[in-house]
């Protein structure tokens, strides 16, 4: 889980608690669908108590997205330090995404939710989710480049295309799985991506 | 475009106009993000004028989704009648999706938007978007089955998996393309899906 730490000052602790309690609400109901009264009920604070820490609902939504994104990254990267190759790391990222439902933050993937929620609107949220996507793309394409340097993955593979394919199909399958209340789309996409990643390896035969 | 027809009665014409004007607003701002005053401004009607035709904002949102979904299906299927094989039809569906930005309804794919908007909430919208997804899955898996019957696509291919892969990766790439304001993710996914579909063909060599 995300660090909490008793060393935080009281004000920082309250700020932190507001973010933690608000993140699941924004993630489930979206920015416009989240009312101040819901945020007050979840945090147990009056409106003024929330505004003491955040100058607007918008700025709280931004902090809640950052928190949610950090929280989902932890289970998605679990075990990566024990992988011995780039291909193993890529396969693990896919497997973790498919097999680990996002328990940290109810409501599904915060990147998908916030992207769809903000692509026609709010610019603070839009810029935060754009950075998160850019970071995720860089992580995956970086692993592909590492694998190419190590002679594990084929040189002609385009690292950025691999990142786009993985992210697009995983996020699309989250949308389908959540709508259908079935893990089948996630698993189908996971299986396909496993085979696809394996096909990028340098043939040793 | 979706039929309008001057043969519609005056009341039906007004109902139709309310739906047409509301659909882009719901598609861009979501259900909670769409206010009655925006709907009034877009339709040029008073609240009572809208409620004369729809018993609630919810029921208007449902009709707007149905309209938006029909509207995006037309460009996505364009040219399919001239295709002579199932594989050609599948490739065309992917190409149309990737190359034709959704002009009919601003705000991106109504299926993705409404799925993410309603997966934790509204049950009328959720059931409408679930039916749309089921219909799309059936269309694609039906084409794969047709290709298998005609000896064009390999028997061991699972038609439902093909449908999941296509829909998940196309919808995920719409999310990325809209967020990044670039068609590159859509094109990358389109290229991959073209190669993937070609790999399902019975080898004739």
mmCIF file of N, CA and C in Angstrom, chain A residues 116 172 175-181, chain B residues 27 31 58 61-70 72-73 76 108-138 167 171:
data_model
loop_
_atom_site.group_PDB
_atom_site.id
_atom_site.type_symbol
_atom_site.label_atom_id
_atom_site.label_comp_id
_atom_site.label_asym_id
_atom_site.label_seq_id
_atom_site.Cartn_x
_atom_site.Cartn_y
_atom_site.Cartn_z
ATOM 1 N N UNK A 116 -11.224 9.147 -19.936
ATOM 2 C CA UNK A 116 -12.532 9.295 -20.587
ATOM 3 C C UNK A 116 -13.295 10.466 -19.971
ATOM 4 N N UNK A 172 -8.709 -1.402 -22.868
ATOM 5 C CA UNK A 172 -9.976 -1.734 -23.525
ATOM 6 C C UNK A 172 -10.626 -2.959 -22.897
ATOM 7 N N UNK A 175 -12.399 -2.105 -19.693
ATOM 8 C CA UNK A 175 -13.715 -1.536 -19.978
ATOM 9 C C UNK A 175 -14.726 -2.666 -20.215
ATOM 10 N N UNK A 176 -14.344 -3.644 -21.046
ATOM 11 C CA UNK A 176 -15.266 -4.740 -21.365
ATOM 12 C C UNK A 176 -15.548 -5.607 -20.146
ATOM 13 N N UNK A 177 -14.499 -5.943 -19.399
ATOM 14 C CA UNK A 177 -14.670 -6.813 -18.225
ATOM 15 C C UNK A 177 -15.556 -6.162 -17.179
ATOM 16 N N UNK A 178 -15.387 -4.863 -16.987
ATOM 17 C CA UNK A 178 -16.201 -4.187 -15.985
ATOM 18 C C UNK A 178 -17.653 -4.094 -16.435
ATOM 19 N N UNK A 179 -17.837 -3.841 -17.714
ATOM 20 C CA UNK A 179 -19.210 -3.722 -18.224
ATOM 21 C C UNK A 179 -19.917 -5.078 -18.163
ATOM 22 N N UNK A 180 -19.202 -6.126 -18.549
ATOM 23 C CA UNK A 180 -19.811 -7.466 -18.601
ATOM 24 C C UNK A 180 -19.736 -8.184 -17.259
ATOM 25 N N UNK A 181 -19.103 -7.581 -16.283
ATOM 26 C CA UNK A 181 -18.878 -8.196 -14.979
ATOM 27 C C UNK A 181 -18.326 -9.627 -15.146
ATOM 28 N N UNK B 27 -22.413 12.613 -24.780
ATOM 29 C CA UNK B 27 -21.210 11.886 -25.201
ATOM 30 C C UNK B 27 -19.924 12.600 -24.782
ATOM 31 N N UNK B 31 -23.107 11.457 -18.201
ATOM 32 C CA UNK B 31 -24.452 11.622 -17.670
ATOM 33 C C UNK B 31 -24.496 12.676 -16.555
ATOM 34 N N UNK B 58 -32.560 10.658 -17.325
ATOM 35 C CA UNK B 58 -32.087 9.294 -17.525
ATOM 36 C C UNK B 58 -32.664 8.682 -18.813
ATOM 37 N N UNK B 61 -31.101 10.308 -21.734
ATOM 38 C CA UNK B 61 -29.713 9.834 -21.913
ATOM 39 C C UNK B 61 -29.706 8.468 -22.599
ATOM 40 N N UNK B 62 -30.651 7.614 -22.240
ATOM 41 C CA UNK B 62 -30.758 6.292 -22.868
ATOM 42 C C UNK B 62 -31.061 6.416 -24.356
ATOM 43 N N UNK B 63 -32.018 7.274 -24.691
ATOM 44 C CA UNK B 63 -32.372 7.467 -26.104
ATOM 45 C C UNK B 63 -31.200 8.098 -26.859
ATOM 46 N N UNK B 64 -30.480 9.008 -26.198
ATOM 47 C CA UNK B 64 -29.323 9.656 -26.828
ATOM 48 C C UNK B 64 -28.219 8.634 -27.097
ATOM 49 N N UNK B 65 -28.010 7.705 -26.160
ATOM 50 C CA UNK B 65 -26.999 6.667 -26.402
ATOM 51 C C UNK B 65 -27.386 5.804 -27.604
ATOM 52 N N UNK B 66 -28.649 5.368 -27.645
ATOM 53 C CA UNK B 66 -29.102 4.534 -28.779
ATOM 54 C C UNK B 66 -28.869 5.263 -30.108
ATOM 55 N N UNK B 67 -29.192 6.547 -30.121
ATOM 56 C CA UNK B 67 -29.021 7.351 -31.331
ATOM 57 C C UNK B 67 -27.531 7.447 -31.698
ATOM 58 N N UNK B 68 -26.688 7.746 -30.704
ATOM 59 C CA UNK B 68 -25.252 7.904 -30.951
ATOM 60 C C UNK B 68 -24.646 6.599 -31.460
ATOM 61 N N UNK B 69 -25.069 5.491 -30.892
ATOM 62 C CA UNK B 69 -24.527 4.193 -31.286
ATOM 63 C C UNK B 69 -24.907 3.870 -32.734
ATOM 64 N N UNK B 70 -26.160 4.118 -33.095
ATOM 65 C CA UNK B 70 -26.573 3.905 -34.489
ATOM 66 C C UNK B 70 -25.782 4.824 -35.418
ATOM 67 N N UNK B 72 -22.733 6.090 -35.076
ATOM 68 C CA UNK B 72 -21.333 5.715 -35.314
ATOM 69 C C UNK B 72 -21.222 4.400 -36.080
ATOM 70 N N UNK B 73 -22.247 3.577 -36.012
ATOM 71 C CA UNK B 73 -22.175 2.300 -36.738
ATOM 72 C C UNK B 73 -22.164 2.507 -38.253
ATOM 73 N N UNK B 76 -18.661 3.168 -39.610
ATOM 74 C CA UNK B 76 -17.822 1.991 -39.307
ATOM 75 C C UNK B 76 -18.114 0.806 -40.234
ATOM 76 N N UNK B 108 -15.886 11.289 -29.146
ATOM 77 C CA UNK B 108 -15.290 9.952 -29.181
ATOM 78 C C UNK B 108 -16.347 8.865 -29.172
ATOM 79 N N UNK B 109 -15.894 7.612 -29.005
ATOM 80 C CA UNK B 109 -16.799 6.468 -29.130
ATOM 81 C C UNK B 109 -17.838 6.437 -27.998
ATOM 82 N N UNK B 110 -19.129 6.477 -28.346
ATOM 83 C CA UNK B 110 -20.164 6.465 -27.301
ATOM 84 C C UNK B 110 -20.161 5.186 -26.465
ATOM 85 N N UNK B 111 -19.696 4.088 -27.052
ATOM 86 C CA UNK B 111 -19.665 2.843 -26.270
ATOM 87 C C UNK B 111 -18.650 2.970 -25.126
ATOM 88 N N UNK B 112 -17.424 3.417 -25.465
ATOM 89 C CA UNK B 112 -16.402 3.586 -24.432
ATOM 90 C C UNK B 112 -16.852 4.599 -23.381
ATOM 91 N N UNK B 113 -17.317 5.745 -23.848
ATOM 92 C CA UNK B 113 -17.711 6.808 -22.916
ATOM 93 C C UNK B 113 -18.819 6.351 -21.979
ATOM 94 N N UNK B 114 -19.838 5.713 -22.553
ATOM 95 C CA UNK B 114 -20.995 5.359 -21.744
ATOM 96 C C UNK B 114 -20.684 4.156 -20.853
ATOM 97 N N UNK B 115 -19.811 3.260 -21.329
ATOM 98 C CA UNK B 115 -19.415 2.121 -20.499
ATOM 99 C C UNK B 115 -18.690 2.612 -19.247
ATOM 100 N N UNK B 116 -17.712 3.479 -19.435
ATOM 101 C CA UNK B 116 -16.930 3.973 -18.299
ATOM 102 C C UNK B 116 -17.812 4.832 -17.388
ATOM 103 N N UNK B 117 -18.720 5.562 -18.005
ATOM 104 C CA UNK B 117 -19.610 6.441 -17.251
ATOM 105 C C UNK B 117 -20.605 5.650 -16.403
ATOM 106 N N UNK B 118 -21.031 4.499 -16.894
ATOM 107 C CA UNK B 118 -22.157 3.817 -16.232
ATOM 108 C C UNK B 118 -21.775 2.536 -15.517
ATOM 109 N N UNK B 119 -20.470 2.122 -15.581
ATOM 110 C CA UNK B 119 -20.154 0.803 -15.035
ATOM 111 C C UNK B 119 -20.288 0.733 -13.517
ATOM 112 N N UNK B 120 -20.230 1.863 -12.865
ATOM 113 C CA UNK B 120 -20.462 1.850 -11.415
ATOM 114 C C UNK B 120 -21.821 2.450 -11.072
ATOM 115 N N UNK B 121 -22.633 2.735 -12.083
ATOM 116 C CA UNK B 121 -23.834 3.479 -11.720
ATOM 117 C C UNK B 121 -25.077 3.070 -12.460
ATOM 118 N N UNK B 122 -25.598 4.032 -13.173
ATOM 119 C CA UNK B 122 -26.909 3.942 -13.811
ATOM 120 C C UNK B 122 -27.204 2.620 -14.531
ATOM 121 N N UNK B 123 -28.298 1.954 -14.147
ATOM 122 C CA UNK B 123 -28.549 0.638 -14.715
ATOM 123 C C UNK B 123 -29.228 0.679 -16.082
ATOM 124 N N UNK B 124 -29.993 1.717 -16.387
ATOM 125 C CA UNK B 124 -30.595 1.813 -17.727
ATOM 126 C C UNK B 124 -29.486 1.981 -18.771
ATOM 127 N N UNK B 125 -28.590 2.939 -18.524
ATOM 128 C CA UNK B 125 -27.485 3.172 -19.457
ATOM 129 C C UNK B 125 -26.592 1.944 -19.555
ATOM 130 N N UNK B 126 -26.331 1.347 -18.404
ATOM 131 C CA UNK B 126 -25.471 0.176 -18.366
ATOM 132 C C UNK B 126 -26.058 -0.945 -19.222
ATOM 133 N N UNK B 127 -27.359 -1.159 -19.139
ATOM 134 C CA UNK B 127 -27.932 -2.258 -19.896
ATOM 135 C C UNK B 127 -27.944 -1.927 -21.393
ATOM 136 N N UNK B 128 -28.117 -0.658 -21.730
ATOM 137 C CA UNK B 128 -28.075 -0.281 -23.147
ATOM 138 C C UNK B 128 -26.675 -0.467 -23.737
ATOM 139 N N UNK B 129 -25.668 -0.060 -22.984
ATOM 140 C CA UNK B 129 -24.314 -0.161 -23.520
ATOM 141 C C UNK B 129 -23.852 -1.625 -23.522
ATOM 142 N N UNK B 130 -24.327 -2.416 -22.566
ATOM 143 C CA UNK B 130 -24.030 -3.857 -22.579
ATOM 144 C C UNK B 130 -24.604 -4.510 -23.830
ATOM 145 N N UNK B 131 -25.827 -4.139 -24.206
ATOM 146 C CA UNK B 131 -26.424 -4.718 -25.417
ATOM 147 C C UNK B 131 -25.642 -4.312 -26.652
ATOM 148 N N UNK B 132 -25.199 -3.038 -26.683
ATOM 149 C CA UNK B 132 -24.425 -2.576 -27.830
ATOM 150 C C UNK B 132 -23.131 -3.370 -27.952
ATOM 151 N N UNK B 133 -22.472 -3.593 -26.819
ATOM 152 C CA UNK B 133 -21.220 -4.360 -26.839
ATOM 153 C C UNK B 133 -21.486 -5.803 -27.283
ATOM 154 N N UNK B 134 -22.546 -6.402 -26.767
ATOM 155 C CA UNK B 134 -22.879 -7.790 -27.131
ATOM 156 C C UNK B 134 -23.148 -7.897 -28.634
ATOM 157 N N UNK B 135 -23.834 -6.903 -29.170
ATOM 158 C CA UNK B 135 -24.162 -6.868 -30.587
ATOM 159 C C UNK B 135 -22.880 -6.766 -31.435
ATOM 160 N N UNK B 136 -21.958 -5.919 -30.988
ATOM 161 C CA UNK B 136 -20.693 -5.728 -31.713
ATOM 162 C C UNK B 136 -19.849 -7.017 -31.659
ATOM 163 N N UNK B 137 -19.782 -7.627 -30.470
ATOM 164 C CA UNK B 137 -19.056 -8.903 -30.328
ATOM 165 C C UNK B 137 -19.640 -9.943 -31.271
ATOM 166 N N UNK B 138 -20.995 -10.009 -31.310
ATOM 167 C CA UNK B 138 -21.663 -11.019 -32.145
ATOM 168 C C UNK B 138 -21.393 -10.778 -33.629
ATOM 169 N N UNK B 167 -12.186 -5.479 -30.313
ATOM 170 C CA UNK B 167 -12.916 -4.414 -29.617
ATOM 171 C C UNK B 167 -12.055 -3.792 -28.514
ATOM 172 N N UNK B 171 -10.937 0.108 -28.794
ATOM 173 C CA UNK B 171 -11.483 1.048 -27.807
ATOM 174 C C UNK B 171 -10.380 1.643 -26.928
#
